[in-house]
């Protein structure tokens, strides 16, 4: 039987999975009550880019299924953090906009996770990140192009 060290591709995905879970847990503990990383990602996107994208556009940005994005958006809407309205140009489409409450909780979440991210940066040299990113970007692009 092949051992994990004999399959660097398998070991890579095992490491990425563990890293993702650990990072998610670490950051979610620092966020305002009831806000998930998925929700923060959407709020960050809306705060940074403005406008009122469609749920489908957001799903594409985050590489999620439309139902998964719809679920996240409904939670954000129920909390008053986004407003979902009919597209004025096409009533069948919806548009998503950040509310003042959404901007406020997004800012609070960013302040909450900042010390965790700063601790991460302090634990490693910038060259470590620089060395890892080119391969990870190529891997991500390949996976996106080869579902």
C-alpha atoms as a PDB file:
ATOM      1  CA  UNK A   1       0.000   0.000   0.000  1.00  0.00           C
ATOM      2  CA  UNK A   2       1.298   3.438  -0.908  1.00  0.00           C
ATOM      3  CA  UNK A   3       2.093   5.700   1.996  1.00  0.00           C
ATOM      4  CA  UNK A   4       1.034   9.328   2.116  1.00  0.00           C
ATOM      5  CA  UNK A   5       4.623  10.518   1.679  1.00  0.00           C
ATOM      6  CA  UNK A   6       4.738   8.528  -1.559  1.00  0.00           C
ATOM      7  CA  UNK A   7       1.807  10.522  -2.931  1.00  0.00           C
ATOM      8  CA  UNK A   8       2.637  14.226  -2.651  1.00  0.00           C
ATOM      9  CA  UNK A   9      -0.560  15.122  -4.525  1.00  0.00           C
ATOM     10  CA  UNK A  10      -2.682  13.355  -1.908  1.00  0.00           C
ATOM     11  CA  UNK A  11      -0.620  14.790   0.936  1.00  0.00           C
ATOM     12  CA  UNK A  12      -1.015  18.279  -0.544  1.00  0.00           C
ATOM     13  CA  UNK A  13      -4.806  18.036  -0.501  1.00  0.00           C
ATOM     14  CA  UNK A  14      -4.776  16.579   3.017  1.00  0.00           C
ATOM     15  CA  UNK A  15      -2.659  19.539   4.158  1.00  0.00           C
ATOM     16  CA  UNK A  16      -4.822  22.082   2.331  1.00  0.00           C
ATOM     17  CA  UNK A  17      -7.961  20.603   3.892  1.00  0.00           C
ATOM     18  CA  UNK A  18      -6.483  20.708   7.387  1.00  0.00           C
ATOM     19  CA  UNK A  19      -5.104  24.219   6.887  1.00  0.00           C
ATOM     20  CA  UNK A  20      -8.472  25.439   5.636  1.00  0.00           C
ATOM     21  CA  UNK A  21     -10.330  23.994   8.604  1.00  0.00           C
ATOM     22  CA  UNK A  22      -7.846  25.304  11.146  1.00  0.00           C
ATOM     23  CA  UNK A  23      -7.807  28.770   9.579  1.00  0.00           C
ATOM     24  CA  UNK A  24     -11.610  28.872   9.424  1.00  0.00           C
ATOM     25  CA  UNK A  25     -11.909  27.885  13.092  1.00  0.00           C
ATOM     26  CA  UNK A  26      -9.309  30.425  14.168  1.00  0.00           C
ATOM     27  CA  UNK A  27     -10.912  33.296  12.261  1.00  0.00           C
ATOM     28  CA  UNK A  28     -14.542  32.443  13.039  1.00  0.00           C
ATOM     29  CA  UNK A  29     -13.814  32.551  16.788  1.00  0.00           C
ATOM     30  CA  UNK A  30     -12.716  36.181  16.329  1.00  0.00           C
ATOM     31  CA  UNK A  31     -15.819  37.320  14.431  1.00  0.00           C
ATOM     32  CA  UNK A  32     -19.033  38.895  15.690  1.00  0.00           C
ATOM     33  CA  UNK A  33     -21.641  36.442  16.905  1.00  0.00           C
ATOM     34  CA  UNK A  34     -23.482  34.633  14.138  1.00  0.00           C
ATOM     35  CA  UNK A  35     -21.222  35.739  11.292  1.00  0.00           C
ATOM     36  CA  UNK A  36     -19.481  33.024   9.271  1.00  0.00           C
ATOM     37  CA  UNK A  37     -16.447  33.322   7.051  1.00  0.00           C
ATOM     38  CA  UNK A  38     -18.677  32.775   4.026  1.00  0.00           C
ATOM     39  CA  UNK A  39     -20.853  35.678   5.130  1.00  0.00           C
ATOM     40  CA  UNK A  40     -17.835  37.864   5.815  1.00  0.00           C
ATOM     41  CA  UNK A  41     -16.489  37.089   2.357  1.00  0.00           C
ATOM     42  CA  UNK A  42     -19.699  38.327   0.767  1.00  0.00           C
ATOM     43  CA  UNK A  43     -19.789  41.432   2.965  1.00  0.00           C
ATOM     44  CA  UNK A  44     -16.119  42.157   2.170  1.00  0.00           C
ATOM     45  CA  UNK A  45     -16.811  41.818  -1.546  1.00  0.00           C
ATOM     46  CA  UNK A  46     -19.806  44.152  -1.401  1.00  0.00           C
ATOM     47  CA  UNK A  47     -17.923  46.678   0.752  1.00  0.00           C
ATOM     48  CA  UNK A  48     -14.882  46.665  -1.512  1.00  0.00           C
ATOM     49  CA  UNK A  49     -16.542  46.613  -4.923  1.00  0.00           C
ATOM     50  CA  UNK A  50     -19.838  48.345  -4.215  1.00  0.00           C
ATOM     51  CA  UNK A  51     -22.648  48.069  -6.697  1.00  0.00           C
ATOM     52  CA  UNK A  52     -25.387  45.483  -6.507  1.00  0.00           C
ATOM     53  CA  UNK A  53     -24.330  42.176  -8.072  1.00  0.00           C
ATOM     54  CA  UNK A  54     -26.708  39.325  -8.745  1.00  0.00           C
ATOM     55  CA  UNK A  55     -26.616  36.194  -6.565  1.00  0.00           C
ATOM     56  CA  UNK A  56     -25.299  34.308  -9.585  1.00  0.00           C
ATOM     57  CA  UNK A  57     -22.442  36.785 -10.045  1.00  0.00           C
ATOM     58  CA  UNK A  58     -21.537  36.372  -6.367  1.00  0.00           C
ATOM     59  CA  UNK A  59     -21.691  32.578  -6.677  1.00  0.00           C
ATOM     60  CA  UNK A  60     -19.227  32.774  -9.569  1.00  0.00           C
ATOM     61  CA  UNK A  61     -16.862  35.061  -7.666  1.00  0.00           C
ATOM     62  CA  UNK A  62     -16.791  32.686  -4.697  1.00  0.00           C
ATOM     63  CA  UNK A  63     -16.895  29.537  -6.838  1.00  0.00           C
ATOM     64  CA  UNK A  64     -20.028  28.307  -5.067  1.00  0.00           C
ATOM     65  CA  UNK A  65     -23.228  26.792  -6.338  1.00  0.00           C
ATOM     66  CA  UNK A  66     -26.136  29.204  -6.735  1.00  0.00           C
ATOM     67  CA  UNK A  67     -28.123  27.420  -3.966  1.00  0.00           C
ATOM     68  CA  UNK A  68     -25.166  27.712  -1.557  1.00  0.00           C
ATOM     69  CA  UNK A  69     -24.851  31.430  -2.303  1.00  0.00           C
ATOM     70  CA  UNK A  70     -28.614  31.899  -2.004  1.00  0.00           C
ATOM     71  CA  UNK A  71     -28.500  30.293   1.450  1.00  0.00           C
ATOM     72  CA  UNK A  72     -25.711  32.631   2.566  1.00  0.00           C
ATOM     73  CA  UNK A  73     -27.540  35.656   1.154  1.00  0.00           C
ATOM     74  CA  UNK A  74     -30.801  34.726   2.888  1.00  0.00           C
ATOM     75  CA  UNK A  75     -28.979  34.537   6.224  1.00  0.00           C
ATOM     76  CA  UNK A  76     -27.375  37.923   5.596  1.00  0.00           C
ATOM     77  CA  UNK A  77     -30.724  39.393   4.581  1.00  0.00           C
ATOM     78  CA  UNK A  78     -32.458  37.971   7.679  1.00  0.00           C
ATOM     79  CA  UNK A  79     -29.777  39.645   9.805  1.00  0.00           C
ATOM     80  CA  UNK A  80     -30.315  42.938   7.996  1.00  0.00           C
ATOM     81  CA  UNK A  81     -26.808  42.974   6.500  1.00  0.00           C
ATOM     82  CA  UNK A  82     -27.824  42.915   2.838  1.00  0.00           C
ATOM     83  CA  UNK A  83     -30.868  43.930   0.882  1.00  0.00           C
ATOM     84  CA  UNK A  84     -32.056  41.734  -1.965  1.00  0.00           C
ATOM     85  CA  UNK A  85     -34.232  43.511  -4.496  1.00  0.00           C
ATOM     86  CA  UNK A  86     -35.576  42.935  -7.984  1.00  0.00           C
ATOM     87  CA  UNK A  87     -33.299  44.023 -10.806  1.00  0.00           C
ATOM     88  CA  UNK A  88     -34.851  47.169 -12.314  1.00  0.00           C
ATOM     89  CA  UNK A  89     -33.846  46.036 -15.806  1.00  0.00           C
ATOM     90  CA  UNK A  90     -35.093  42.454 -15.449  1.00  0.00           C
ATOM     91  CA  UNK A  91     -37.661  41.627 -12.767  1.00  0.00           C
ATOM     92  CA  UNK A  92     -36.702  37.945 -12.841  1.00  0.00           C
ATOM     93  CA  UNK A  93     -33.231  38.746 -11.525  1.00  0.00           C
ATOM     94  CA  UNK A  94     -32.288  39.839  -8.036  1.00  0.00           C
ATOM     95  CA  UNK A  95     -29.655  42.317  -6.937  1.00  0.00           C
ATOM     96  CA  UNK A  96     -27.749  42.275  -3.645  1.00  0.00           C
ATOM     97  CA  UNK A  97     -26.693  45.456  -1.856  1.00  0.00           C
ATOM     98  CA  UNK A  98     -24.856  46.027   1.408  1.00  0.00           C
ATOM     99  CA  UNK A  99     -26.849  47.794   4.129  1.00  0.00           C
ATOM    100  CA  UNK A 100     -25.439  50.198   6.712  1.00  0.00           C
ATOM    101  CA  UNK A 101     -25.749  47.413   9.319  1.00  0.00           C
ATOM    102  CA  UNK A 102     -23.876  45.092   6.965  1.00  0.00           C
ATOM    103  CA  UNK A 103     -21.063  47.588   6.529  1.00  0.00           C
ATOM    104  CA  UNK A 104     -20.892  48.056  10.288  1.00  0.00           C
ATOM    105  CA  UNK A 105     -20.667  44.311  11.041  1.00  0.00           C
ATOM    106  CA  UNK A 106     -18.157  43.836   8.205  1.00  0.00           C
ATOM    107  CA  UNK A 107     -15.913  46.485   9.737  1.00  0.00           C
ATOM    108  CA  UNK A 108     -16.268  44.907  13.201  1.00  0.00           C
ATOM    109  CA  UNK A 109     -15.390  41.476  11.790  1.00  0.00           C
ATOM    110  CA  UNK A 110     -12.316  42.820   9.990  1.00  0.00           C
ATOM    111  CA  UNK A 111     -11.159  44.437  13.231  1.00  0.00           C
ATOM    112  CA  UNK A 112     -11.798  41.153  15.060  1.00  0.00           C
ATOM    113  CA  UNK A 113      -9.795  38.964  12.688  1.00  0.00           C
ATOM    114  CA  UNK A 114      -6.955  41.441  12.145  1.00  0.00           C
ATOM    115  CA  UNK A 115      -4.911  40.293  15.194  1.00  0.00           C
ATOM    116  CA  UNK A 116      -5.186  36.660  14.040  1.00  0.00           C
ATOM    117  CA  UNK A 117      -3.923  37.565  10.582  1.00  0.00           C
ATOM    118  CA  UNK A 118      -1.142  39.720  12.003  1.00  0.00           C
ATOM    119  CA  UNK A 119      -0.022  36.811  14.212  1.00  0.00           C
ATOM    120  CA  UNK A 120       0.064  34.582  11.134  1.00  0.00           C
ATOM    121  CA  UNK A 121       2.146  37.113   9.211  1.00  0.00           C
ATOM    122  CA  UNK A 122       4.540  37.459  12.141  1.00  0.00           C
ATOM    123  CA  UNK A 123       5.046  33.674  12.351  1.00  0.00           C
ATOM    124  CA  UNK A 124       6.343  33.367   8.777  1.00  0.00           C
ATOM    125  CA  UNK A 125       8.622  35.259   6.455  1.00  0.00           C
ATOM    126  CA  UNK A 126       7.039  37.067   3.493  1.00  0.00           C
ATOM    127  CA  UNK A 127       9.223  34.922   1.229  1.00  0.00           C
ATOM    128  CA  UNK A 128       7.419  31.804   2.548  1.00  0.00           C
ATOM    129  CA  UNK A 129       4.117  33.138   1.256  1.00  0.00           C
ATOM    130  CA  UNK A 130       5.722  34.392  -1.945  1.00  0.00           C
ATOM    131  CA  UNK A 131       7.197  30.948  -2.608  1.00  0.00           C
ATOM    132  CA  UNK A 132       3.926  29.067  -2.034  1.00  0.00           C
ATOM    133  CA  UNK A 133       1.530  31.331  -3.903  1.00  0.00           C
ATOM    134  CA  UNK A 134       2.564  30.755  -7.543  1.00  0.00           C
ATOM    135  CA  UNK A 135       1.961  27.006  -7.322  1.00  0.00           C
ATOM    136  CA  UNK A 136      -1.271  27.411  -5.346  1.00  0.00           C
ATOM    137  CA  UNK A 137      -2.591  29.913  -7.889  1.00  0.00           C
ATOM    138  CA  UNK A 138      -1.797  27.536 -10.768  1.00  0.00           C
ATOM    139  CA  UNK A 139      -3.429  24.656  -8.888  1.00  0.00           C
ATOM    140  CA  UNK A 140      -6.553  26.721  -8.227  1.00  0.00           C
ATOM    141  CA  UNK A 141      -6.759  27.804 -11.872  1.00  0.00           C
ATOM    142  CA  UNK A 142      -6.321  24.219 -13.073  1.00  0.00           C
ATOM    143  CA  UNK A 143      -9.018  22.919 -10.717  1.00  0.00           C
ATOM    144  CA  UNK A 144     -11.404  25.692 -11.785  1.00  0.00           C
ATOM    145  CA  UNK A 145     -10.808  24.892 -15.464  1.00  0.00           C
ATOM    146  CA  UNK A 146     -11.066  21.105 -14.981  1.00  0.00           C
ATOM    147  CA  UNK A 147     -14.102  20.440 -12.748  1.00  0.00           C
END
